[in-house]
mmCIF file of C-alpha atoms in Angstrom:
data_model
loop_
_atom_site.group_PDB
_atom_site.id
_atom_site.type_symbol
_atom_site.label_atom_id
_atom_site.label_comp_id
_atom_site.label_asym_id
_atom_site.label_seq_id
_atom_site.Cartn_x
_atom_site.Cartn_y
_atom_site.Cartn_z
ATOM 1 C CA UNK A 20 58.459 -1.279 -112.775
ATOM 2 C CA UNK A 21 56.667 -1.523 -116.186
ATOM 3 C CA UNK A 22 59.335 0.548 -117.987
ATOM 4 C CA UNK A 23 62.111 -1.561 -116.545
ATOM 5 C CA UNK A 24 60.470 -4.795 -117.835
ATOM 6 C CA UNK A 25 59.914 -3.389 -121.387
ATOM 7 C CA UNK A 26 63.560 -2.253 -121.660
ATOM 8 C CA UNK A 27 64.796 -5.687 -120.761
ATOM 9 C CA UNK A 28 62.621 -7.279 -123.485
ATOM 10 C CA UNK A 29 63.777 -4.832 -126.244
ATOM 11 C CA UNK A 30 67.393 -5.321 -125.300
ATOM 12 C CA UNK A 31 67.026 -9.033 -125.575
ATOM 13 C CA UNK A 32 65.404 -8.796 -129.026
ATOM 14 C CA UNK A 33 68.074 -6.337 -130.273
ATOM 15 C CA UNK A 34 70.883 -8.538 -129.071
ATOM 16 C CA UNK A 35 69.390 -11.497 -130.915
ATOM 17 C CA UNK A 36 69.153 -9.484 -134.175
ATOM 18 C CA UNK A 37 72.710 -8.206 -134.085
ATOM 19 C CA UNK A 38 74.123 -11.655 -133.373
ATOM 20 C CA UNK A 39 72.375 -13.333 -136.321
ATOM 21 C CA UNK A 40 74.620 -13.985 -139.189
ATOM 22 C CA UNK A 41 73.913 -12.726 -142.614
ATOM 23 C CA UNK A 42 73.194 -16.170 -143.740
ATOM 24 C CA UNK A 43 70.237 -16.487 -141.529
ATOM 25 C CA UNK A 44 67.684 -18.507 -143.314
ATOM 26 C CA UNK A 45 64.178 -17.470 -143.822
ATOM 27 C CA UNK A 46 63.031 -20.231 -141.566
ATOM 28 C CA UNK A 47 65.078 -18.943 -138.740
ATOM 29 C CA UNK A 48 63.849 -15.475 -139.526
ATOM 30 C CA UNK A 49 60.321 -16.706 -139.190
ATOM 31 C CA UNK A 50 61.215 -18.429 -135.996
ATOM 32 C CA UNK A 51 62.675 -15.237 -134.728
ATOM 33 C CA UNK A 52 59.639 -13.302 -135.736
ATOM 34 C CA UNK A 53 57.465 -15.901 -134.082
ATOM 35 C CA UNK A 54 59.576 -15.669 -130.982
ATOM 36 C CA UNK A 55 59.425 -11.894 -131.164
ATOM 37 C CA UNK A 56 55.663 -12.046 -131.453
ATOM 38 C CA UNK A 57 55.537 -14.467 -128.567
ATOM 39 C CA UNK A 58 57.828 -12.201 -126.651
ATOM 40 C CA UNK A 59 55.639 -9.212 -127.424
ATOM 41 C CA UNK A 60 52.638 -11.166 -126.357
ATOM 42 C CA UNK A 61 54.444 -12.254 -123.213
ATOM 43 C CA UNK A 62 55.445 -8.666 -122.678
ATOM 44 C CA UNK A 63 51.909 -7.531 -123.125
ATOM 45 C CA UNK A 64 50.722 -10.264 -120.769
ATOM 46 C CA UNK A 65 53.461 -9.374 -118.290
ATOM 47 C CA UNK A 66 52.581 -5.716 -118.462
ATOM 48 C CA UNK A 67 48.930 -6.524 -118.030
ATOM 49 C CA UNK A 68 49.759 -8.796 -115.116
ATOM 50 C CA UNK A 69 52.066 -6.116 -113.771
ATOM 51 C CA UNK A 70 49.297 -3.562 -114.005
ATOM 52 C CA UNK A 71 46.922 -5.997 -112.330
ATOM 53 C CA UNK A 72 49.533 -6.675 -109.677
ATOM 54 C CA UNK A 73 50.042 -2.966 -109.175
ATOM 55 C CA UNK A 74 46.287 -2.512 -108.955
ATOM 56 C CA UNK A 75 46.099 -5.396 -106.545
ATOM 57 C CA UNK A 76 49.028 -3.914 -104.612
ATOM 58 C CA UNK A 77 47.352 -0.519 -104.482
ATOM 59 C CA UNK A 78 44.136 -2.155 -103.426
ATOM 60 C CA UNK A 79 45.999 -4.181 -100.822
ATOM 61 C CA UNK A 80 47.831 -1.042 -99.696
ATOM 62 C CA UNK A 81 44.532 0.794 -99.406
ATOM 63 C CA UNK A 82 43.035 -2.137 -97.537
ATOM 64 C CA UNK A 83 46.146 -2.276 -95.363
ATOM 65 C CA UNK A 84 45.688 1.407 -94.555
ATOM 66 C CA UNK A 85 42.056 0.817 -93.766
ATOM 67 C CA UNK A 86 42.985 -2.191 -91.646
ATOM 68 C CA UNK A 87 45.584 -0.125 -89.800
ATOM 69 C CA UNK A 88 42.987 2.587 -89.215
ATOM 70 C CA UNK A 89 40.503 -0.051 -88.112
ATOM 71 C CA UNK A 90 43.184 -1.583 -85.917
ATOM 72 C CA UNK A 91 43.949 1.785 -84.346
ATOM 73 C CA UNK A 92 40.216 2.360 -83.899
ATOM 74 C CA UNK A 93 39.825 -1.094 -82.402
ATOM 75 C CA UNK A 94 42.807 -0.483 -80.136
ATOM 76 C CA UNK A 95 41.249 2.849 -79.113
ATOM 77 C CA UNK A 96 37.851 1.215 -78.690
ATOM 78 C CA UNK A 97 39.482 -1.576 -76.733
ATOM 79 C CA UNK A 98 41.104 0.953 -74.417
ATOM 80 C CA UNK A 99 37.780 2.751 -74.009
ATOM 81 C CA UNK A 100 36.074 -0.585 -73.520
ATOM 82 C CA UNK A 101 38.684 -1.469 -70.932
ATOM 83 C CA UNK A 102 38.107 1.822 -69.185
ATOM 84 C CA UNK A 103 34.389 1.279 -69.352
ATOM 85 C CA UNK A 104 34.881 -2.280 -68.152
ATOM 86 C CA UNK A 105 37.050 -1.134 -65.292
ATOM 87 C CA UNK A 106 34.539 1.581 -64.387
ATOM 88 C CA UNK A 107 31.762 -0.962 -64.716
ATOM 89 C CA UNK A 108 33.631 -3.388 -62.461
ATOM 90 C CA UNK A 109 34.247 -0.594 -59.960
ATOM 91 C CA UNK A 110 30.579 0.380 -60.046
ATOM 92 C CA UNK A 111 29.639 -3.274 -59.733
ATOM 93 C CA UNK A 112 31.827 -3.657 -56.652
ATOM 94 C CA UNK A 113 30.375 -0.468 -55.210
ATOM 95 C CA UNK A 114 26.861 -1.674 -56.000
ATOM 96 C CA UNK A 115 27.681 -5.056 -54.460
ATOM 97 C CA UNK A 116 28.977 -3.358 -51.300
ATOM 98 C CA UNK A 117 25.935 -1.105 -51.207
ATOM 99 C CA UNK A 118 23.663 -4.088 -51.751
ATOM 100 C CA UNK A 119 25.332 -6.019 -48.943
ATOM 101 C CA UNK A 120 25.021 -2.985 -46.665
ATOM 102 C CA UNK A 121 21.387 -2.619 -47.658
ATOM 103 C CA UNK A 122 20.817 -6.310 -46.968
ATOM 104 C CA UNK A 123 22.439 -5.987 -43.538
ATOM 105 C CA UNK A 124 20.545 -2.780 -42.777
ATOM 106 C CA UNK A 125 17.363 -4.359 -44.041
ATOM 107 C CA UNK A 126 17.924 -7.364 -41.798
ATOM 108 C CA UNK A 127 18.603 -5.023 -38.883
ATOM 109 C CA UNK A 128 15.538 -2.959 -39.725
ATOM 110 C CA UNK A 129 13.468 -6.102 -40.076
ATOM 111 C CA UNK A 130 14.747 -7.333 -36.713
ATOM 112 C CA UNK A 131 13.920 -3.962 -35.130
ATOM 113 C CA UNK A 132 10.566 -3.900 -36.872
ATOM 114 C CA UNK A 133 9.902 -7.424 -35.671
ATOM 115 C CA UNK A 134 10.735 -6.387 -32.109
ATOM 116 C CA UNK A 135 8.615 -3.274 -32.518
ATOM 117 C CA UNK A 136 5.807 -5.372 -33.943
ATOM 118 C CA UNK A 137 5.991 -7.777 -31.040
ATOM 119 C CA UNK A 138 5.962 -4.845 -28.626
ATOM 120 C CA UNK A 139 3.036 -3.275 -30.462
ATOM 121 C CA UNK A 140 1.259 -6.629 -30.500
ATOM 122 C CA UNK A 141 1.831 -7.000 -26.754
ATOM 123 C CA UNK A 142 0.628 -3.437 -26.158
ATOM 124 C CA UNK A 143 -2.370 -4.099 -28.372
ATOM 125 C CA UNK A 144 -3.167 -7.294 -26.486
ATOM 126 C CA UNK A 145 -2.779 -5.465 -23.176
ATOM 127 C CA UNK A 146 -4.974 -2.617 -24.366
ATOM 128 C CA UNK A 147 -7.549 -5.056 -25.690
ATOM 129 C CA UNK A 148 -7.556 -6.728 -22.283
ATOM 130 C CA UNK A 149 -7.870 -3.339 -20.601
ATOM 131 C CA UNK A 150 -10.608 -2.397 -23.053
ATOM 132 C CA UNK A 151 -12.411 -5.624 -22.255
ATOM 133 C CA UNK A 152 -12.054 -4.919 -18.557
ATOM 134 C CA UNK A 153 -13.209 -1.338 -19.072
ATOM 135 C CA UNK A 154 -16.135 -2.580 -21.137
ATOM 136 C CA UNK A 155 -17.063 -5.022 -18.388
ATOM 137 C CA UNK A 156 -16.695 -2.281 -15.787
ATOM 138 C CA UNK A 157 -18.734 0.040 -17.990
ATOM 139 C CA UNK A 158 -21.493 -2.529 -18.287
ATOM 140 C CA UNK A 159 -21.310 -3.064 -14.544
ATOM 141 C CA UNK A 160 -21.337 0.687 -13.974
ATOM 142 C CA UNK A 161 -24.300 1.057 -16.299
ATOM 143 C CA UNK A 162 -26.098 -1.643 -14.378
ATOM 144 C CA UNK A 163 -25.209 0.088 -11.120
ATOM 145 C CA UNK A 164 -26.252 3.442 -12.579
ATOM 146 C CA UNK A 165 -29.567 1.971 -13.669
ATOM 147 C CA UNK A 166 -30.010 0.543 -10.215
ATOM 148 C CA UNK A 167 -28.977 3.820 -8.604
ATOM 149 C CA UNK A 168 -31.321 5.688 -10.934
ATOM 150 C CA UNK A 169 -34.144 3.428 -9.873
ATOM 151 C CA UNK A 170 -33.118 3.896 -6.223
ATOM 152 C CA UNK A 171 -32.984 7.654 -6.732
ATOM 153 C CA UNK A 172 -36.453 7.649 -8.200
ATOM 154 C CA UNK A 173 -37.676 5.540 -5.279
ATOM 155 C CA UNK A 174 -35.911 7.822 -2.813
ATOM 156 C CA UNK A 175 -37.304 10.890 -4.544
ATOM 157 C CA UNK A 176 -40.751 9.415 -4.253
ATOM 158 C CA UNK A 177 -40.191 8.599 -0.591
ATOM 159 C CA UNK A 178 -38.666 12.036 -0.051
ATOM 160 C CA UNK A 179 -41.742 13.578 -1.558
ATOM 161 C CA UNK A 180 -43.845 11.442 0.771
ATOM 162 C CA UNK A 181 -41.626 12.438 3.681
ATOM 163 C CA UNK A 182 -41.836 16.119 2.799
ATOM 164 C CA UNK A 183 -45.583 15.774 2.541
ATOM 165 C CA UNK A 184 -45.714 14.001 5.918
ATOM 166 C CA UNK A 185 -43.447 16.654 7.457
ATOM 167 C CA UNK A 186 -45.591 19.398 6.003
ATOM 168 C CA UNK A 187 -48.665 17.700 7.403
ATOM 169 C CA UNK A 188 -46.893 17.285 10.757
ATOM 170 C CA UNK A 189 -45.857 20.949 10.788
ATOM 171 C CA UNK A 190 -49.397 21.935 9.897
ATOM 172 C CA UNK A 191 -50.704 19.728 12.701
ATOM 173 C CA UNK A 192 -48.190 21.197 15.175
ATOM 174 C CA UNK A 193 -49.082 24.755 14.185
ATOM 175 C CA UNK A 194 -52.781 23.953 14.417
ATOM 176 C CA UNK A 195 -52.231 22.413 17.862
ATOM 177 C CA UNK A 196 -50.275 25.454 18.982
ATOM 178 C CA UNK A 197 -53.080 27.729 17.842
ATOM 179 C CA UNK A 198 -55.676 25.681 19.684
ATOM 180 C CA UNK A 199 -53.621 25.576 22.870
ATOM 181 C CA UNK A 200 -52.844 29.286 22.674
ATOM 182 C CA UNK A 201 -56.501 30.125 22.141
ATOM 183 C CA UNK A 202 -57.515 27.937 25.076
ATOM 184 C CA UNK A 203 -55.003 29.662 27.391
ATOM 185 C CA UNK A 204 -55.492 33.262 26.292
ATOM 186 C CA UNK A 205 -56.732 34.236 29.734
ATOM 187 C CA UNK A 206 -53.326 33.676 31.315
ATOM 188 C CA UNK A 207 -50.483 36.184 31.342
ATOM 189 C CA UNK A 208 -47.264 35.693 29.441
ATOM 190 C CA UNK A 209 -45.270 35.599 32.667
ATOM 191 C CA UNK A 210 -47.475 32.751 33.832
ATOM 192 C CA UNK A 211 -47.308 30.540 30.772
ATOM 193 C CA UNK A 212 -45.911 30.505 27.246
ATOM 194 C CA UNK A 213 -46.797 28.444 24.190
ATOM 195 C CA UNK A 214 -44.154 27.960 21.514
ATOM 196 C CA UNK A 215 -43.064 25.535 18.834
ATOM 197 C CA UNK A 216 -39.603 23.978 19.075
ATOM 198 C CA UNK A 217 -38.131 21.047 17.137
ATOM 199 C CA UNK A 218 -41.526 20.178 15.679
ATOM 200 C CA UNK A 219 -43.170 20.045 19.099
ATOM 201 C CA UNK A 220 -45.473 22.372 21.047
ATOM 202 C CA UNK A 221 -44.034 23.475 24.386
ATOM 203 C CA UNK A 222 -46.414 24.792 27.042
ATOM 204 C CA UNK A 223 -44.208 26.302 29.737
ATOM 205 C CA UNK A 224 -46.032 27.076 33.038
ATOM 206 C CA UNK A 225 -44.298 29.067 35.726
ATOM 207 C CA UNK A 226 -44.128 27.937 39.334
ATOM 208 C CA UNK A 227 -46.143 30.954 40.500
ATOM 209 C CA UNK A 228 -49.076 29.782 38.361
ATOM 210 C CA UNK A 229 -49.005 26.208 39.566
ATOM 211 C CA UNK A 230 -47.350 25.751 42.972
ATOM 212 C CA UNK A 231 -46.478 27.489 46.175
ATOM 213 C CA UNK A 232 -42.840 27.290 47.134
ATOM 214 C CA UNK A 233 -41.834 23.700 47.960
ATOM 215 C CA UNK A 234 -45.386 22.408 47.356
ATOM 216 C CA UNK A 235 -46.449 19.668 44.932
ATOM 217 C CA UNK A 236 -50.121 20.618 44.991
ATOM 218 C CA UNK A 237 -51.378 22.745 42.087
ATOM 219 C CA UNK A 238 -53.052 26.033 42.957
ATOM 220 C CA UNK A 239 -56.654 26.652 41.784
ATOM 221 C CA UNK A 240 -55.526 29.020 39.049
ATOM 222 C CA UNK A 241 -53.108 26.435 37.781
ATOM 223 C CA UNK A 242 -55.807 23.779 37.894
ATOM 224 C CA UNK A 243 -57.955 26.052 35.716
ATOM 225 C CA UNK A 244 -55.211 26.327 33.135
ATOM 226 C CA UNK A 245 -54.633 22.559 33.144
ATOM 227 C CA UNK A 246 -58.366 21.886 32.799
ATOM 228 C CA UNK A 247 -58.553 24.086 29.692
ATOM 229 C CA UNK A 248 -55.468 22.427 28.280
ATOM 230 C CA UNK A 249 -56.934 18.974 28.964
ATOM 231 C CA UNK A 250 -60.091 19.906 27.015
ATOM 232 C CA UNK A 251 -57.950 20.722 23.970
ATOM 233 C CA UNK A 252 -55.813 17.569 24.302
ATOM 234 C CA UNK A 253 -58.829 15.341 24.761
ATOM 235 C CA UNK A 254 -59.869 16.332 21.253
ATOM 236 C CA UNK A 255 -56.371 15.544 19.893
ATOM 237 C CA UNK A 256 -56.054 11.773 20.307
ATOM 238 C CA UNK A 257 -52.945 11.663 18.077
ATOM 239 C CA UNK A 258 -50.917 13.905 20.386
ATOM 240 C CA UNK A 259 -48.590 12.461 23.031
ATOM 241 C CA UNK A 260 -47.998 14.433 26.232
ATOM 242 C CA UNK A 261 -44.758 14.634 28.221
ATOM 243 C CA UNK A 262 -44.785 16.541 31.513
ATOM 244 C CA UNK A 263 -41.314 17.714 32.659
ATOM 245 C CA UNK A 264 -40.754 19.256 36.100
ATOM 246 C CA UNK A 265 -37.834 21.693 36.490
ATOM 247 C CA UNK A 266 -36.348 23.496 39.520
ATOM 248 C CA UNK A 267 -33.643 26.027 40.255
ATOM 249 C CA UNK A 268 -30.403 25.032 41.989
ATOM 250 C CA UNK A 269 -31.557 25.944 45.498
ATOM 251 C CA UNK A 270 -31.740 22.721 47.579
ATOM 252 C CA UNK A 271 -34.997 22.011 49.302
ATOM 253 C CA UNK A 272 -35.138 21.636 53.032
ATOM 254 C CA UNK A 273 -34.560 18.021 53.964
ATOM 255 C CA UNK A 274 -37.684 16.287 55.122
ATOM 256 C CA UNK A 275 -40.008 18.586 53.169
ATOM 257 C CA UNK A 276 -43.109 16.497 52.476
ATOM 258 C CA UNK A 277 -40.946 13.380 52.436
ATOM 259 C CA UNK A 278 -38.671 14.677 49.647
ATOM 260 C CA UNK A 279 -34.886 14.415 49.693
ATOM 261 C CA UNK A 280 -33.864 16.810 46.885
ATOM 262 C CA UNK A 281 -34.976 18.679 43.766
ATOM 263 C CA UNK A 282 -35.261 15.374 41.865
ATOM 264 C CA UNK A 283 -38.137 14.387 44.085
ATOM 265 C CA UNK A 284 -39.699 17.851 43.914
ATOM 266 C CA UNK A 285 -39.604 18.028 40.072
ATOM 267 C CA UNK A 286 -40.837 14.447 39.652
ATOM 268 C CA UNK A 287 -43.720 14.829 42.128
ATOM 269 C CA UNK A 288 -44.856 18.074 40.522
ATOM 270 C CA UNK A 289 -44.781 16.488 37.064
ATOM 271 C CA UNK A 290 -46.752 13.508 38.356
ATOM 272 C CA UNK A 291 -49.354 15.793 39.920
ATOM 273 C CA UNK A 292 -49.858 17.690 36.665
ATOM 274 C CA UNK A 293 -50.067 14.447 34.665
ATOM 275 C CA UNK A 294 -52.719 13.228 37.065
ATOM 276 C CA UNK A 295 -54.789 16.434 36.623
ATOM 277 C CA UNK A 296 -54.568 16.142 32.817
ATOM 278 C CA UNK A 297 -55.813 12.559 32.839
ATOM 279 C CA UNK A 298 -58.567 13.612 35.256
ATOM 280 C CA UNK A 299 -59.503 16.262 32.644
ATOM 281 C CA UNK A 300 -60.029 13.566 29.993
ATOM 282 C CA UNK A 301 -56.597 12.876 28.466
ATOM 283 C CA UNK A 302 -55.962 9.136 28.048
ATOM 284 C CA UNK A 303 -53.325 8.066 30.623
ATOM 285 C CA UNK A 304 -51.374 6.048 28.045
ATOM 286 C CA UNK A 305 -50.644 9.253 26.161
ATOM 287 C CA UNK A 306 -49.125 10.988 29.214
ATOM 288 C CA UNK A 307 -45.539 10.663 30.527
ATOM 289 C CA UNK A 308 -44.323 12.390 33.715
ATOM 290 C CA UNK A 309 -40.608 13.076 34.352
ATOM 291 C CA UNK A 310 -38.550 15.148 36.727
ATOM 292 C CA UNK A 311 -35.496 17.003 35.368
ATOM 293 C CA UNK A 312 -34.508 18.684 38.648
ATOM 294 C CA UNK A 313 -32.127 21.629 38.214
ATOM 295 C CA UNK A 314 -30.114 20.208 35.305
ATOM 296 C CA UNK A 315 -31.926 21.741 32.300
ATOM 297 C CA UNK A 316 -32.061 25.455 33.139
ATOM 298 C CA UNK A 317 -33.259 28.128 30.713
ATOM 299 C CA UNK A 318 -31.211 30.820 32.465
ATOM 300 C CA UNK A 319 -28.216 31.092 34.773
ATOM 301 C CA UNK A 320 -29.143 30.535 38.430
ATOM 302 C CA UNK A 321 -27.403 33.760 39.392
ATOM 303 C CA UNK A 322 -30.380 35.978 40.232
ATOM 304 C CA UNK A 323 -33.888 35.753 41.664
ATOM 305 C CA UNK A 324 -35.595 36.475 38.284
ATOM 306 C CA UNK A 325 -33.500 33.847 36.529
ATOM 307 C CA UNK A 326 -34.149 31.296 39.223
ATOM 308 C CA UNK A 327 -37.883 32.021 38.882
ATOM 309 C CA UNK A 328 -37.587 31.239 35.127
ATOM 310 C CA UNK A 329 -35.962 27.885 35.893
ATOM 311 C CA UNK A 330 -38.711 26.895 38.347
ATOM 312 C CA UNK A 331 -41.203 25.761 35.728
ATOM 313 C CA UNK A 332 -43.171 22.891 34.331
ATOM 314 C CA UNK A 333 -43.033 22.147 30.617
ATOM 315 C CA UNK A 334 -45.794 20.203 28.919
ATOM 316 C CA UNK A 335 -44.418 18.925 25.611
ATOM 317 C CA UNK A 336 -47.042 18.032 23.021
ATOM 318 C CA UNK A 337 -45.865 15.753 20.188
ATOM 319 C CA UNK A 338 -48.168 14.665 17.369
ATOM 320 C CA UNK A 339 -47.938 10.962 16.693
ATOM 321 C CA UNK A 340 -45.646 10.453 13.723
ATOM 322 C CA UNK A 341 -46.450 6.859 12.841
ATOM 323 C CA UNK A 342 -46.747 7.632 9.135
ATOM 324 C CA UNK A 343 -43.561 9.684 9.238
ATOM 325 C CA UNK A 344 -41.666 6.990 11.126
ATOM 326 C CA UNK A 345 -42.968 4.416 8.690
ATOM 327 C CA UNK A 346 -41.598 6.427 5.781
ATOM 328 C CA UNK A 347 -38.275 6.901 7.587
ATOM 329 C CA UNK A 348 -38.133 3.210 8.382
ATOM 330 C CA UNK A 349 -38.791 2.332 4.744
ATOM 331 C CA UNK A 350 -36.037 4.684 3.630
ATOM 332 C CA UNK A 351 -33.686 3.184 6.193
ATOM 333 C CA UNK A 352 -34.382 -0.341 4.965
ATOM 334 C CA UNK A 353 -33.925 0.754 1.345
ATOM 335 C CA UNK A 354 -30.554 2.303 2.161
ATOM 336 C CA UNK A 355 -29.096 -0.932 3.533
#
């Protein structure tokens, strides 16, 4: 572009020179030279401006290239940003959906937890009530246990007293048996027996020692035995005496000494023996006479020996158990 502008200027100057006539005056020549100088200056200015324009153009071209690159970069960045934006929007929607689901699930969980809490609270209240009831029952049970413990101690004390009284009673019964046995040593075992049964001393006298068949009067040998027994009992004021008459199952002859049956026979014999004991010194209030007839046998009435065993008189000696009965009565009252 510079070369093209310079050629145009030279051509114009040359054309002006060739067209001047030979009679060109010096003034015109000076004007031409001045114009040429101005033209050269204009050329120089134009070239300079052209160079500056070219430089500006190159700079603008370079800037345009940079702007195009920047534009392409921005377009690329915009596409990436759009992709990122779209992904971000997608993630946001997904997060929003997840959040809503979490909110709903949380509300459901809270509702369930609230129901569970109410149930737990109700169970806790029920258990607290049960615990209170159990505590009250425990306190009541402790009170009852304390009372029972005190009762047990009292009963143990009374039991100890009872055992002591029983031991003393047994000792008294055994001592009485020994005294009675010693007093009646002279009599044979088939005539009388002394034994302890149910805490009592039984003196069993056979009919052959005391009575003749069908009689209510005691023979002399029997009277001797009863006299010795009365001496022992007279010294034992705390012993009660029960006289029981027994028979076999053979009916007596009607009209025998005014008796109708074995009831009469057993009762009259017991009364006779009781009378002899009281005559021997035993206080009458301590003596009881009773007839048992044939109804309390010691053997089957199927042979003569067995019938002889059933025809007997039993004198039952029972120590007075006032202290023992008192203890039993106290225990009975305490147990109510």
